[in-house]
mmCIF file of C-alpha atoms in Angstrom:
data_model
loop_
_atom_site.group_PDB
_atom_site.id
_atom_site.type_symbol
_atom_site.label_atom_id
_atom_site.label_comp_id
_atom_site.label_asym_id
_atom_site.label_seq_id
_atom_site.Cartn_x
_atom_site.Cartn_y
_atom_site.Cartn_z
ATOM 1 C CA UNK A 1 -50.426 51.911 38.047
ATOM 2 C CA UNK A 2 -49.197 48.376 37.187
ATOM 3 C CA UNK A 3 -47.474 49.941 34.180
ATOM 4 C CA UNK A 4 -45.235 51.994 36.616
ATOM 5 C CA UNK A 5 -44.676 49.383 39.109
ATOM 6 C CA UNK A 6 -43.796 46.691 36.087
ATOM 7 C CA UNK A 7 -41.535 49.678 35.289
ATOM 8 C CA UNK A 8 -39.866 50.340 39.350
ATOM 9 C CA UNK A 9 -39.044 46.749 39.175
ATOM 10 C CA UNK A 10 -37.605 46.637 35.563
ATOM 11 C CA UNK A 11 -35.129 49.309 36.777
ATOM 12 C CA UNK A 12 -34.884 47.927 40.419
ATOM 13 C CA UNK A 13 -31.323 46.556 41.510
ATOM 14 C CA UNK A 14 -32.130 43.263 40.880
ATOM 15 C CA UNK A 15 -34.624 44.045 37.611
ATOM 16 C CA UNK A 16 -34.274 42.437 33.900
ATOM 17 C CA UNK A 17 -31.685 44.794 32.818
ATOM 18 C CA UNK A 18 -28.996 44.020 35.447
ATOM 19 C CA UNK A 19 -26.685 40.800 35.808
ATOM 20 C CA UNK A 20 -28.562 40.568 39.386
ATOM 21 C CA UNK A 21 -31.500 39.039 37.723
ATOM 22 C CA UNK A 22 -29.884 36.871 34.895
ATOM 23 C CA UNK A 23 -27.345 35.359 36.797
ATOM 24 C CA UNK A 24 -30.166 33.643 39.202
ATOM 25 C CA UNK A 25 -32.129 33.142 35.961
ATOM 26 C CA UNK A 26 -29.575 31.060 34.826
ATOM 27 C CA UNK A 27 -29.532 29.087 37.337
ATOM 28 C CA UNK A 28 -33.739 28.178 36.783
ATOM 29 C CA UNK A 29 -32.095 26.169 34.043
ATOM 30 C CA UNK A 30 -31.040 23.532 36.602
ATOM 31 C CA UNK A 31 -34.581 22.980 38.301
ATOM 32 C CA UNK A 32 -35.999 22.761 34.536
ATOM 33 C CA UNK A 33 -33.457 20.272 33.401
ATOM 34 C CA UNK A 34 -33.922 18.157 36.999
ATOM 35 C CA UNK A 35 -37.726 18.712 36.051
ATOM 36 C CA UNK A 36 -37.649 17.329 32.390
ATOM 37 C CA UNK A 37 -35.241 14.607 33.464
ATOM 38 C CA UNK A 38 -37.981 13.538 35.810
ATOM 39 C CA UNK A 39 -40.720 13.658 33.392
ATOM 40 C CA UNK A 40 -39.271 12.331 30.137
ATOM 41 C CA UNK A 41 -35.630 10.600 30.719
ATOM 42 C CA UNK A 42 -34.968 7.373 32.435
ATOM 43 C CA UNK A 43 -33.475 7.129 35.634
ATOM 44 C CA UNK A 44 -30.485 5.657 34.350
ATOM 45 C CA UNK A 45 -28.692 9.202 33.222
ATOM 46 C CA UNK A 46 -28.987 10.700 36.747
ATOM 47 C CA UNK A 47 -25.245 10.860 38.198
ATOM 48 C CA UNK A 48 -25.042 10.147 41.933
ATOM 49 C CA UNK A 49 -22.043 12.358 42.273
ATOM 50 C CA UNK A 50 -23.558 15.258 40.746
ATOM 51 C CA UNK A 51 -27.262 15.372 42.178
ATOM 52 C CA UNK A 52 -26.173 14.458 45.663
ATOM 53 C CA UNK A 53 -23.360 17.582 45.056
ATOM 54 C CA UNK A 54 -26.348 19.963 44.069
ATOM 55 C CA UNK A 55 -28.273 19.301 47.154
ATOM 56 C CA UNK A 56 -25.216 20.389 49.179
ATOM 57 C CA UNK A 57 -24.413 23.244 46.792
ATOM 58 C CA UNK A 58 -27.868 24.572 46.286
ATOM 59 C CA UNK A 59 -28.687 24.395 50.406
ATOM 60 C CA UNK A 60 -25.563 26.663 51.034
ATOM 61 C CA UNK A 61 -26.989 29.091 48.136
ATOM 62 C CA UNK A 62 -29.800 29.771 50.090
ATOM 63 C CA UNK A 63 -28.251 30.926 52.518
ATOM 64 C CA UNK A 64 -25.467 33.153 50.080
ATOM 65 C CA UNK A 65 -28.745 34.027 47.987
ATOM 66 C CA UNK A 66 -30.159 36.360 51.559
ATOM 67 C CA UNK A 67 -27.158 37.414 52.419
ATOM 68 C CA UNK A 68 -25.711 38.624 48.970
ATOM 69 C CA UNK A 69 -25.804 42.801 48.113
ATOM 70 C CA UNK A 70 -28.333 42.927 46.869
ATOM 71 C CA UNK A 71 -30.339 40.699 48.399
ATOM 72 C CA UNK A 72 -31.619 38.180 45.804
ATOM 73 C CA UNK A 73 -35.089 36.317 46.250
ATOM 74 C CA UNK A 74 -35.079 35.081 42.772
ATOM 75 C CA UNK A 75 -31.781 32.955 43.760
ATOM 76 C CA UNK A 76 -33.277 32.173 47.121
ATOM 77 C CA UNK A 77 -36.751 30.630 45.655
ATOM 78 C CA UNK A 78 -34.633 28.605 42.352
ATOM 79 C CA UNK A 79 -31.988 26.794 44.712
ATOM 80 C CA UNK A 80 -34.907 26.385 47.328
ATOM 81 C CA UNK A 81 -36.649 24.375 44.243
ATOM 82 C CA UNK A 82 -34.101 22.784 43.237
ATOM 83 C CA UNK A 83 -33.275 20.640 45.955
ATOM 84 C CA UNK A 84 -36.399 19.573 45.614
ATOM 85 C CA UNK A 85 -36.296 18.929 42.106
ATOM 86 C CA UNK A 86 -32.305 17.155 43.251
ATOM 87 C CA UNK A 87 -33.957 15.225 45.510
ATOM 88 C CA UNK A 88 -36.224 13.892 43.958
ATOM 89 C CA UNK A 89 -33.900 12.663 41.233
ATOM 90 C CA UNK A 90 -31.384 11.458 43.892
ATOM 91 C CA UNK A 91 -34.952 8.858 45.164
ATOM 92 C CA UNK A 92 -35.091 8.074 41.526
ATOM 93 C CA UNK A 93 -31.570 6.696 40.828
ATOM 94 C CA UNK A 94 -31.107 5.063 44.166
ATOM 95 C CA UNK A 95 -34.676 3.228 43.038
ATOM 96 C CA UNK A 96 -32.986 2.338 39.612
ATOM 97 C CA UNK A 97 -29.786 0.986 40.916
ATOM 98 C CA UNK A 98 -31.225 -1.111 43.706
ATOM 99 C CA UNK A 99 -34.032 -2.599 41.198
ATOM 100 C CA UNK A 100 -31.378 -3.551 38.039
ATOM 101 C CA UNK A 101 -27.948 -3.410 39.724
ATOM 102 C CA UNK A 102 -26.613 -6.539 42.430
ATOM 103 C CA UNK A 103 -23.658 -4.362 43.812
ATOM 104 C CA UNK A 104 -25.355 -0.818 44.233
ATOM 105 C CA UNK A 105 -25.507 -1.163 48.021
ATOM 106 C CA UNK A 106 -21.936 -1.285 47.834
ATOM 107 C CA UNK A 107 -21.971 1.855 46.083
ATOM 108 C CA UNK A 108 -24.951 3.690 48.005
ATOM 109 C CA UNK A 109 -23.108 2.792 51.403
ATOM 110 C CA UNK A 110 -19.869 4.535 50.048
ATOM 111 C CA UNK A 111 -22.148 7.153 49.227
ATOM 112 C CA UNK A 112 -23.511 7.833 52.481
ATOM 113 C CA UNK A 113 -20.241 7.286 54.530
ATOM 114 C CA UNK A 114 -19.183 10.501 52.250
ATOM 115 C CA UNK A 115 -22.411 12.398 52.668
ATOM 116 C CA UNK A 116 -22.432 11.943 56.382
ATOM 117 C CA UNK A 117 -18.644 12.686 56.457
ATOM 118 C CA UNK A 118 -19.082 15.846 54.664
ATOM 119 C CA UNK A 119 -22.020 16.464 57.668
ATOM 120 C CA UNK A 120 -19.754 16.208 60.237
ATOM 121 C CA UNK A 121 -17.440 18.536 58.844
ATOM 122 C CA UNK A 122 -19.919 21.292 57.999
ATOM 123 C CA UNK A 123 -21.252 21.071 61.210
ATOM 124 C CA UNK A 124 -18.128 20.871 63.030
ATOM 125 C CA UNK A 125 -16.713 24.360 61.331
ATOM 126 C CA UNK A 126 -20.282 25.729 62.605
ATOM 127 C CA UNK A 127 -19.991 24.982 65.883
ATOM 128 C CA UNK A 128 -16.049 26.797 65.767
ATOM 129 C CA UNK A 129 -16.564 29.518 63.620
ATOM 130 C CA UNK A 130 -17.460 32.264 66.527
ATOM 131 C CA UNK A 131 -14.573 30.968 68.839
ATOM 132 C CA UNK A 132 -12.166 30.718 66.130
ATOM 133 C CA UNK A 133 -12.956 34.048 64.480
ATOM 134 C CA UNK A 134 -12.832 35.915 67.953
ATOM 135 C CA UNK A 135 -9.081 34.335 68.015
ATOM 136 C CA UNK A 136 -8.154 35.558 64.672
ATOM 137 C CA UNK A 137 -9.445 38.876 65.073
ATOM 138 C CA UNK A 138 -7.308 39.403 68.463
ATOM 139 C CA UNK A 139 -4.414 37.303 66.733
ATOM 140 C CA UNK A 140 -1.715 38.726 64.654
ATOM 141 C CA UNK A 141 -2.472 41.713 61.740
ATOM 142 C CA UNK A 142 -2.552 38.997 59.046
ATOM 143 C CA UNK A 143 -4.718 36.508 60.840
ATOM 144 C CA UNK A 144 -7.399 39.774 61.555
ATOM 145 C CA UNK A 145 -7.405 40.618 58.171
ATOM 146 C CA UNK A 146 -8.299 37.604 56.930
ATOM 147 C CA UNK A 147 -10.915 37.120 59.442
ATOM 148 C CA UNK A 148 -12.336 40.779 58.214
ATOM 149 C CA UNK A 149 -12.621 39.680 54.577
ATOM 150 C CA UNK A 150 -16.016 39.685 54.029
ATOM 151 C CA UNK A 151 -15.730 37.014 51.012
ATOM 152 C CA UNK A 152 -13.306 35.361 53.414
ATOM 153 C CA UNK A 153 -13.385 31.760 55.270
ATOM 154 C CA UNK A 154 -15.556 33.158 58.178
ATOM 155 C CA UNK A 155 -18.531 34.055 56.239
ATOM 156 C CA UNK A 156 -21.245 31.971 53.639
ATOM 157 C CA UNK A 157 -19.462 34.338 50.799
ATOM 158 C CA UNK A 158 -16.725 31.507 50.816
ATOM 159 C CA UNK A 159 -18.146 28.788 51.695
ATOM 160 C CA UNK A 160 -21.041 28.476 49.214
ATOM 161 C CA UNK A 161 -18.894 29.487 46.358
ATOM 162 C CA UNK A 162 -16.145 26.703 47.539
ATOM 163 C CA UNK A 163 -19.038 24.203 47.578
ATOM 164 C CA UNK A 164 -19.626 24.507 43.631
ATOM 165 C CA UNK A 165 -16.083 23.534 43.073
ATOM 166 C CA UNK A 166 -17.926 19.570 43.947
ATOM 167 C CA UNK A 167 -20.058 20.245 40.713
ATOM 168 C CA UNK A 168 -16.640 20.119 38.634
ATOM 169 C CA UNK A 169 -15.059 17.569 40.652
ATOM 170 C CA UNK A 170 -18.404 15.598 39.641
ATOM 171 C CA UNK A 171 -17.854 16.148 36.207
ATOM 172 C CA UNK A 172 -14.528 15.195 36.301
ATOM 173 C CA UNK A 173 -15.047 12.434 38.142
ATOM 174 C CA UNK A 174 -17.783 11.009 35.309
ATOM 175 C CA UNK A 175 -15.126 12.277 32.494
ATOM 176 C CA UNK A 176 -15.627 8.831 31.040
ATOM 177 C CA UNK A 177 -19.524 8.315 31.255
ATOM 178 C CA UNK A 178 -20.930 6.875 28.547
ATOM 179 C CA UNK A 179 -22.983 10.122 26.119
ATOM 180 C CA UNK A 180 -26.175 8.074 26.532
ATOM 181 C CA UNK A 181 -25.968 8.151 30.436
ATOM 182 C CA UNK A 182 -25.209 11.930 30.287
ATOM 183 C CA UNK A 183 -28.246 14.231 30.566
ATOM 184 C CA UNK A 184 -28.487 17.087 27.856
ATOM 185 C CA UNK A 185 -30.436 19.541 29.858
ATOM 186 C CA UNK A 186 -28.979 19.348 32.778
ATOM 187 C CA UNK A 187 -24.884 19.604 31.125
ATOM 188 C CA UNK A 188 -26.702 22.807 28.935
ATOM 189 C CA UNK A 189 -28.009 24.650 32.154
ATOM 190 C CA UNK A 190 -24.780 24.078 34.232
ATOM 191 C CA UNK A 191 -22.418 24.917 31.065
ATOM 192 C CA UNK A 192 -24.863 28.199 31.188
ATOM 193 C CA UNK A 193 -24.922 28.799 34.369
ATOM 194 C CA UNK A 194 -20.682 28.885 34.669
ATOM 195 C CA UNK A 195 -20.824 31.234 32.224
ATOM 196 C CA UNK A 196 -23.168 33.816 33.280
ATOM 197 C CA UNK A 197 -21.837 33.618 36.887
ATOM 198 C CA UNK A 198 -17.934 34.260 35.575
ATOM 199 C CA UNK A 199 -19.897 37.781 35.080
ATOM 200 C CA UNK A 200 -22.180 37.710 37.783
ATOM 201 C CA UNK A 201 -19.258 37.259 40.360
ATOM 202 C CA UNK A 202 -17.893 40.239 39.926
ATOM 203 C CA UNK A 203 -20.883 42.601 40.395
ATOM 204 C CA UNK A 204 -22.040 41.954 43.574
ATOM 205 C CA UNK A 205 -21.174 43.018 46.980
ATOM 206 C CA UNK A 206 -18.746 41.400 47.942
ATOM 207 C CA UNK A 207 -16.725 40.718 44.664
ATOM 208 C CA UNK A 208 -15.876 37.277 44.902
ATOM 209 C CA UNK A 209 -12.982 35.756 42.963
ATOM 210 C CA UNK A 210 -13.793 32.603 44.222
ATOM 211 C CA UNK A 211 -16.867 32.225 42.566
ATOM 212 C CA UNK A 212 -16.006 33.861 39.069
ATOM 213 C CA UNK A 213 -12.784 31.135 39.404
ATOM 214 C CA UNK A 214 -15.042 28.238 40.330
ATOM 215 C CA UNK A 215 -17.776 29.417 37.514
ATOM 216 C CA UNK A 216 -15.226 29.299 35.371
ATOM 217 C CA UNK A 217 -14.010 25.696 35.785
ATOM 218 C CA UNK A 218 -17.786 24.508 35.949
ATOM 219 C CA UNK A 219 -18.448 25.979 32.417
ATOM 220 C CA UNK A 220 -15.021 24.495 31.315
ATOM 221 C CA UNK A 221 -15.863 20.970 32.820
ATOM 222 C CA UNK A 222 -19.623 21.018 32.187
ATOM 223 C CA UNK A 223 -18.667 22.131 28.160
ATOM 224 C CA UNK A 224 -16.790 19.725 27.523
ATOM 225 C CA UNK A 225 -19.311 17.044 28.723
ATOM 226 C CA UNK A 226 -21.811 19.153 26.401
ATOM 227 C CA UNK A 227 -19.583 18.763 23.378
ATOM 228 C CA UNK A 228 -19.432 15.056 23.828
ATOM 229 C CA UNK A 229 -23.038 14.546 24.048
ATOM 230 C CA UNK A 230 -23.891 16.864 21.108
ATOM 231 C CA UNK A 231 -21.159 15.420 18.937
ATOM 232 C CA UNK A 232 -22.711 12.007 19.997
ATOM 233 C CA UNK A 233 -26.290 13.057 19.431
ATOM 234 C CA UNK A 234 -26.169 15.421 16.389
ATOM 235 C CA UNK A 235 -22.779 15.238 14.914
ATOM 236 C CA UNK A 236 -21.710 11.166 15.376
ATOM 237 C CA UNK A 237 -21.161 8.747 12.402
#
């Protein structure tokens, strides 16, 4: 009997031998790297840009994670734990910086003027979704169609995707971070994860462009921050 259910949920829509499971799988790699971090590195190679990003990415990918054909509980529970794991990393640098650097309330208030900025906004475009869908649908034929795209601005399919482009502005925005502040295992499971999501993307229902496009530019940005740091660790003079 558990032979044939093991077996139901092998060949299941979101079972080991589809991209439904590996894609979420992928993305395990980013609570285990946010894990190890915590137990064996220093507090001094957690980027502020980046973990403060993945708690804003990863809360919107609960949401895309229930309302994605098929529906994927494997996504839901690994961006539900990771900004946990995020969090708990984003205590641990603010700790660091106050303790060892004079000017880091400087920083941290710049921080949270952006954080609460990007608030407002989300919650603002919450508030006018209904009302401003309603007008697009009655508007012009071009206006309803793009208010009937169902990867489109109206629903979580774009916004959740669009919020992952923040992960490669964070890279780019640490392009010059020193290799010994940059974190192996988390650069390795974000490199992964653009990869495997490139493919992922474009199976489920709705095909979104948006998110093969931004996987794309995450493994790009987050590969060649991997390159540095191996070159660095395994490969310098």
């Amino acid at each position: 009997v558990l032979f044939a259910m093991a077996m139901v949920w092998v060949r299941s829509a979101t079972g080991p031998m589809t991209t439904h499971f590996w894609g979420p799988v992928a993305n395990w790699g980013l609570v285990a790297s946010a894990a190890y971090d915590a137990g064996f590195k220093g507090p001094e190679i957690i980027s502020l840009p980046m973990t403060g990003t993945m708690i804003v990415y990863s809360s919107l990918f609960m949401r895309f994670a229930w309302c994605v054909q098929p529906r994927n509980m494997i996504l839901l529970a690994c961006h539900s734990f990771n900004v946990l794991a995020q969090g708990n990393q984003l205590r641990r640098a603010l700790e660091y910086k106050l303790e060892k650097d004079p000017g880091a309330m400087d920083e941290i208030k710049t921080l949270g003027i952006q954080a609460a900025t990007a608030t407002s906004i989300v919650a603002s475009s919450l508030v006018a979704r209904k009302p401003v869908m309603n007008a697009a649908l009655a508007g012009p034929s071009f206006t309803k169609k793009i208010a009937e795209m169902p990867a489109g601005p109206f629903y979580i399919h774009f916004w959740a995707p669009s919020s992952k482009w923040m992960l490669s502005v964070s890279n780019l925005m640490d392009l010059n971070r020193p290799v010994e502040n940059i974190s192996l295992a988390q650069t390795l499971s974000l490199t992964a994860t653009g990869v495997v999501w490139s493919r992922w993307s474009m199976v489920i229902n709705p095909i979104n462009y948006n998110l093969m496009t931004v996987n794309i530019a995450l493994g790009c940005t987050s590969g060649y921050h991997l390159f540095r740091k191996l070159k660095a660790d395994y490969y310098g003079d």
